[in-house]
Coordinates of C-alpha atoms in Angstrom, one line a residue:
G630 CA -69.8 -84.6 11.0
A631 CA -71.1 -80.9 8.8
P632 CA -71.2 -79.0 12.2
L633 CA -67.4 -79.5 12.8
L634 CA -66.5 -78.8 9.5
G635 CA -68.4 -75.4 9.4
L636 CA -66.9 -75.0 12.8
G637 CA -63.4 -75.9 11.3
L638 CA -63.7 -73.4 8.8
V639 CA -65.1 -70.5 10.8
F640 CA -62.4 -71.2 13.4
G641 CA -59.6 -71.6 10.2
L642 CA -61.3 -68.2 8.8
G643 CA -61.1 -66.6 11.8
L644 CA -57.7 -67.5 13.1
G645 CA -56.4 -66.4 9.3
L646 CA -58.0 -63.1 9.6
G647 CA -56.8 -62.8 12.8
L648 CA -53.5 -63.3 11.8
G649 CA -53.6 -61.3 8.9
L650 CA -54.7 -58.5 10.8
A651 CA -52.3 -58.9 13.4
N652 CA -49.4 -58.8 10.8
I653 CA -51.4 -55.2 9.1
D654 CA -50.5 -53.9 12.5
S655 CA -47.1 -54.9 12.8
L656 CA -46.7 -53.7 8.9
S657 CA -48.1 -50.3 10.2
L658 CA -46.6 -50.3 13.5
S659 CA -42.9 -51.1 11.4
A660 CA -44.1 -47.7 8.8
V661 CA -45.1 -45.3 11.8
E662 CA -41.7 -46.4 13.0
D663 CA -39.9 -45.8 9.7
M664 CA -41.7 -42.5 9.5
D665 CA -40.6 -41.3 13.0
A666 CA -36.9 -42.2 11.9
V667 CA -37.3 -40.3 8.7
K668 CA -38.7 -37.2 10.5
F669 CA -36.2 -37.9 13.2
G670 CA -32.9 -37.8 10.4
S671 CA -35.0 -35.0 8.6
S672 CA -35.2 -33.1 11.4
I673 CA -30.4 -33.3 12.5
A674 CA -30.1 -33.0 8.7
M675 CA -31.9 -29.8 8.8
K676 CA -30.3 -28.4 11.9
I677 CA -26.5 -29.7 10.7
M678 CA -27.6 -27.7 7.6
A679 CA -28.3 -24.6 9.4
F680 CA -25.6 -25.0 11.4
Q681 CA -23.3 -25.0 8.9
G682 CA -25.0 -22.2 7.0
E683 CA -24.6 -19.9 10.2
I684 CA -20.6 -21.0 10.3
S685 CA -20.6 -20.3 7.0
A686 CA -22.3 -17.1 7.5
V687 CA -20.0 -15.6 10.3
A688 CA -16.8 -17.1 8.1
T689 CA -18.1 -15.0 5.2
A690 CA -18.3 -11.7 7.5
L691 CA -15.2 -12.6 9.3
L692 CA -13.3 -12.6 5.4
A693 CA -15.3 -10.0 4.7
A694 CA -14.0 -7.6 7.9
Y695 CA -10.1 -8.9 7.1
A696 CA -10.5 -8.0 3.9
S697 CA -11.7 -4.5 4.6
Y698 CA -9.0 -4.3 7.3
A699 CA -6.5 -5.8 5.3
S700 CA -7.7 -2.9 2.7
I701 CA -7.6 0.0 4.9
Q702 CA -3.8 -0.8 6.1
R703 CA -2.9 -1.3 2.1
W704 CA -3.9 2.0 1.7
R705 CA -2.3 3.3 5.1
T706 CA 0.8 2.3 4.4
A707 CA 0.5 1.4 0.3
T708 CA 3.8 0.7 -1.2
F709 CA 4.6 1.2 -4.9
L710 CA 8.2 0.9 -5.7
H711 CA 7.3 1.1 -9.2
I712 CA 5.8 4.5 -9.8
V713 CA 8.0 7.3 -9.8
N714 CA 7.0 10.7 -7.8
V715 CA 8.9 13.7 -8.9
S716 CA 8.4 16.8 -6.5
L717 CA 9.6 20.3 -6.0
N718 CA 10.3 21.0 -2.2
F719 CA 10.3 24.6 -1.2
L720 CA 9.7 26.9 2.1
E721 CA 7.4 29.4 2.4
P722 CA 6.3 31.6 5.3
D723 CA 4.2 29.4 7.7
P724 CA 0.9 31.2 6.9
K725 CA -0.4 30.1 10.5
N726 CA 2.4 30.9 12.7
E727 CA 4.6 34.5 11.9
G728 CA 7.9 34.5 11.4
Q729 CA 7.8 31.0 10.9
E730 CA 8.6 28.7 7.8
M731 CA 6.5 26.0 6.4
L732 CA 8.0 23.0 3.9
F733 CA 5.5 22.7 0.9
F734 CA 5.9 20.2 -1.8
R735 CA 4.1 19.8 -5.0
T736 CA 4.3 16.8 -7.4
L737 CA 5.7 17.8 -11.2
L738 CA 5.4 14.2 -12.5
E739 CA 4.5 10.9 -11.4
R740 CA 5.2 7.9 -14.1
P741 CA 6.2 4.2 -13.9
L742 CA 9.5 3.4 -13.0
P743 CA 10.4 2.2 -16.7
D744 CA 9.1 5.2 -18.0
V745 CA 11.2 7.4 -16.6
V746 CA 14.8 4.6 -16.6
L747 CA 14.6 2.8 -19.8
S748 CA 17.4 0.8 -19.1
K749 CA 16.2 -3.0 -17.1
Q750 CA 19.5 -2.7 -15.2
G751 CA 19.1 0.8 -13.6
Q752 CA 15.3 0.0 -12.9
S753 CA 16.9 -3.1 -10.8
V754 CA 19.6 -1.0 -9.1
L755 CA 16.8 1.4 -8.2
S756 CA 14.4 -1.0 -7.0
K757 CA 17.7 -2.8 -5.0
C758 CA 18.3 0.4 -3.6
A759 CA 15.4 1.8 -2.4
E760 CA 14.9 -1.4 -0.5
S761 CA 18.1 -0.7 1.5
T762 CA 17.0 2.3 2.6
A763 CA 16.3 2.9 6.6
S764 CA 14.8 5.4 9.0
G765 CA 16.6 8.2 9.4
Q766 CA 18.4 7.1 5.8
P767 CA 16.2 7.8 2.9
L768 CA 18.6 8.6 0.1
L769 CA 19.1 5.7 -2.0
P770 CA 22.5 4.4 -1.1
L771 CA 23.8 4.3 -4.8
T772 CA 27.7 3.1 -6.0
E773 CA 29.3 5.7 -7.2
S774 CA 29.8 4.1 -11.1
D775 CA 25.7 4.0 -11.0
A776 CA 25.1 7.4 -9.2
G777 CA 27.1 8.9 -12.4
R778 CA 25.0 6.8 -15.2
L779 CA 21.8 8.3 -12.9
K780 CA 22.7 11.7 -13.3
I781 CA 23.2 11.6 -16.3
L782 CA 19.7 9.7 -17.1
T783 CA 17.6 12.1 -14.4
I784 CA 19.0 15.1 -15.8
N785 CA 17.6 14.3 -18.9
Q786 CA 14.3 13.6 -17.6
L787 CA 14.1 16.9 -15.4
S788 CA 15.6 18.9 -18.7
S789 CA 12.6 18.0 -20.5
L790 CA 9.9 19.1 -17.9
F791 CA 11.9 22.8 -18.4
A792 CA 12.5 22.3 -22.3
T793 CA 10.8 26.0 -22.5
G794 CA 13.1 27.9 -20.5
W795 CA 16.3 26.8 -22.2
L796 CA 15.0 26.9 -25.8
N797 CA 14.0 31.2 -24.3
K798 CA 17.6 31.4 -23.4
A799 CA 18.7 30.3 -26.9
L800 CA 16.9 32.8 -28.7
G801 CA 17.9 35.4 -26.6
L802 CA 14.4 35.8 -24.6
P803 CA 14.4 36.5 -20.8
V804 CA 15.2 33.5 -18.6
V805 CA 15.7 33.1 -14.7
V806 CA 18.4 30.4 -14.0
R807 CA 18.4 28.5 -10.6
T808 CA 20.3 25.5 -9.6
F809 CA 18.6 22.5 -7.8
V810 CA 19.6 19.9 -6.0
F811 CA 17.8 16.2 -6.8
A812 CA 18.2 13.2 -4.6
W813 CA 16.8 9.7 -5.4
C814 CA 14.8 8.6 -2.0
N815 CA 12.5 6.1 -0.9
E816 CA 11.1 7.0 3.2
V817 CA 11.0 4.9 5.7
D818 CA 8.5 6.0 8.6
P819 CA 8.5 4.1 12.0
R820 CA 5.2 5.8 13.1
K821 CA 3.5 5.1 9.6
T822 CA 2.2 8.4 9.1
M823 CA 2.9 8.8 5.7
R824 CA 0.1 7.2 3.9
M825 CA 2.3 5.8 0.7
T826 CA 5.6 4.7 0.1
K827 CA 6.9 5.3 -3.5
L828 CA 10.2 5.9 -5.0
R829 CA 10.6 9.7 -5.2
L830 CA 13.2 12.1 -7.0
M831 CA 13.0 15.1 -4.9
L832 CA 13.9 18.4 -5.8
V833 CA 15.2 21.7 -3.7
E834 CA 16.5 24.7 -4.8
V835 CA 20.2 25.2 -3.8
E836 CA 19.4 28.2 -1.4
A837 CA 16.6 26.5 0.1
L838 CA 18.4 23.3 0.9
R839 CA 20.6 25.8 2.7
R840 CA 18.4 27.2 4.9
V841 CA 17.0 24.0 5.9
R842 CA 20.5 23.1 6.8
E843 CA 20.4 26.1 8.7
M844 CA 17.3 25.3 10.5
A845 CA 18.8 21.9 11.7
L846 CA 21.9 23.2 12.9
Q847 CA 19.7 25.5 15.0
G848 CA 17.4 22.6 16.4
Q849 CA 14.7 24.3 14.6
R850 CA 12.2 22.4 12.3
A851 CA 9.7 23.6 9.3
A852 CA 6.3 22.4 9.8
P853 CA 4.9 20.7 7.0
E854 CA 1.9 21.7 4.8
F855 CA 0.3 18.3 5.7
P856 CA 0.7 16.8 9.2
Q857 CA 0.8 13.0 7.7
A858 CA 3.9 14.5 5.7
E859 CA 5.9 15.3 9.2
L860 CA 8.6 12.9 8.1
R861 CA 9.6 15.3 4.9
F862 CA 11.3 17.9 6.4
D863 CA 13.7 15.1 7.6
T864 CA 14.4 13.9 4.2
M865 CA 15.1 17.2 3.2
V866 CA 17.7 17.5 6.2
S867 CA 19.4 14.4 5.0
I868 CA 19.5 15.4 1.4
A869 CA 21.3 18.9 2.8
A870 CA 24.0 16.9 4.3
A871 CA 24.9 14.9 1.6
H872 CA 24.8 17.2 -0.5
F873 CA 26.6 19.9 1.5
Q874 CA 28.7 17.0 3.5
D875 CA 28.0 18.1 7.2
P876 CA 28.5 15.1 9.7
K877 CA 26.4 17.0 12.1
L878 CA 23.7 16.4 10.2
M879 CA 24.0 12.8 8.5
G880 CA 22.5 10.9 12.0
G881 CA 25.2 8.2 12.7
F882 CA 25.1 7.6 8.7
R883 CA 27.7 7.7 5.5
L884 CA 26.1 9.9 3.1
E885 CA 27.5 10.3 0.0
P886 CA 27.9 13.8 -2.4
Y887 CA 27.1 11.8 -4.9
W888 CA 23.8 11.1 -4.0
A889 CA 22.6 14.4 -3.8
P890 CA 24.0 16.4 -7.3
T891 CA 22.6 19.4 -8.9
V892 CA 20.9 20.4 -11.7
D893 CA 20.3 23.7 -13.7
F894 CA 16.6 25.1 -14.7
A895 CA 15.9 27.6 -17.2
L896 CA 12.5 29.2 -16.5
P897 CA 11.3 31.5 -18.8
Q898 CA 11.2 35.4 -17.1
T899 CA 8.0 36.9 -17.3

């Protein structure tokens, strides 16, 4: 009986040990499989994250490129209709071509529109008219009543630039008085060669404007000082057409005489 009992105990212990080892092996295998699954999942996640990173980098690069392009385009064709540029335009002998003339222009004043036109109604009129100009017709299409009010305002502003001359004249000091034509313009260039679009108040001495008219009627042009301002001579022609009421130079547009009135400047004589 005792030997059989011993064998039974040994057999039982062996069977239990075997089952235990088998269970341990099963657990170990499961753990290994779980670890492999974790590693695989981690690998996939890392690849997805890397791919997302690449997409993000590409998107960032594309956005940066677009922003740069948009910035360049804004610089090339920038529009600042809230800025008033007052310029003096004049003809001089072309230094590069003997016997020919060149169109020069210089800024006399550049200010925000509200600093030049105090009335909000006046600002609104100018802004709306500026949006109504077209290629070949740069003069602001003001109504006669608006043009009359704006003329007084403009002369007051321009006179402040040359106050010394009138003061000298009042004191009996020698001065030179010249008549200038002025016009509010917004140049529209279909060739996009002009760098900036601003609300422009252009001044040109009446005799110089007469010369522009003569050149245009003869099919001649004055080269601009700056190549990107090729359109400026055409603008001078439009101002001449309005001031002298010459239909031959109006390009099919109706240009009113009150769009190009005059103002006298007194300049100290040295």
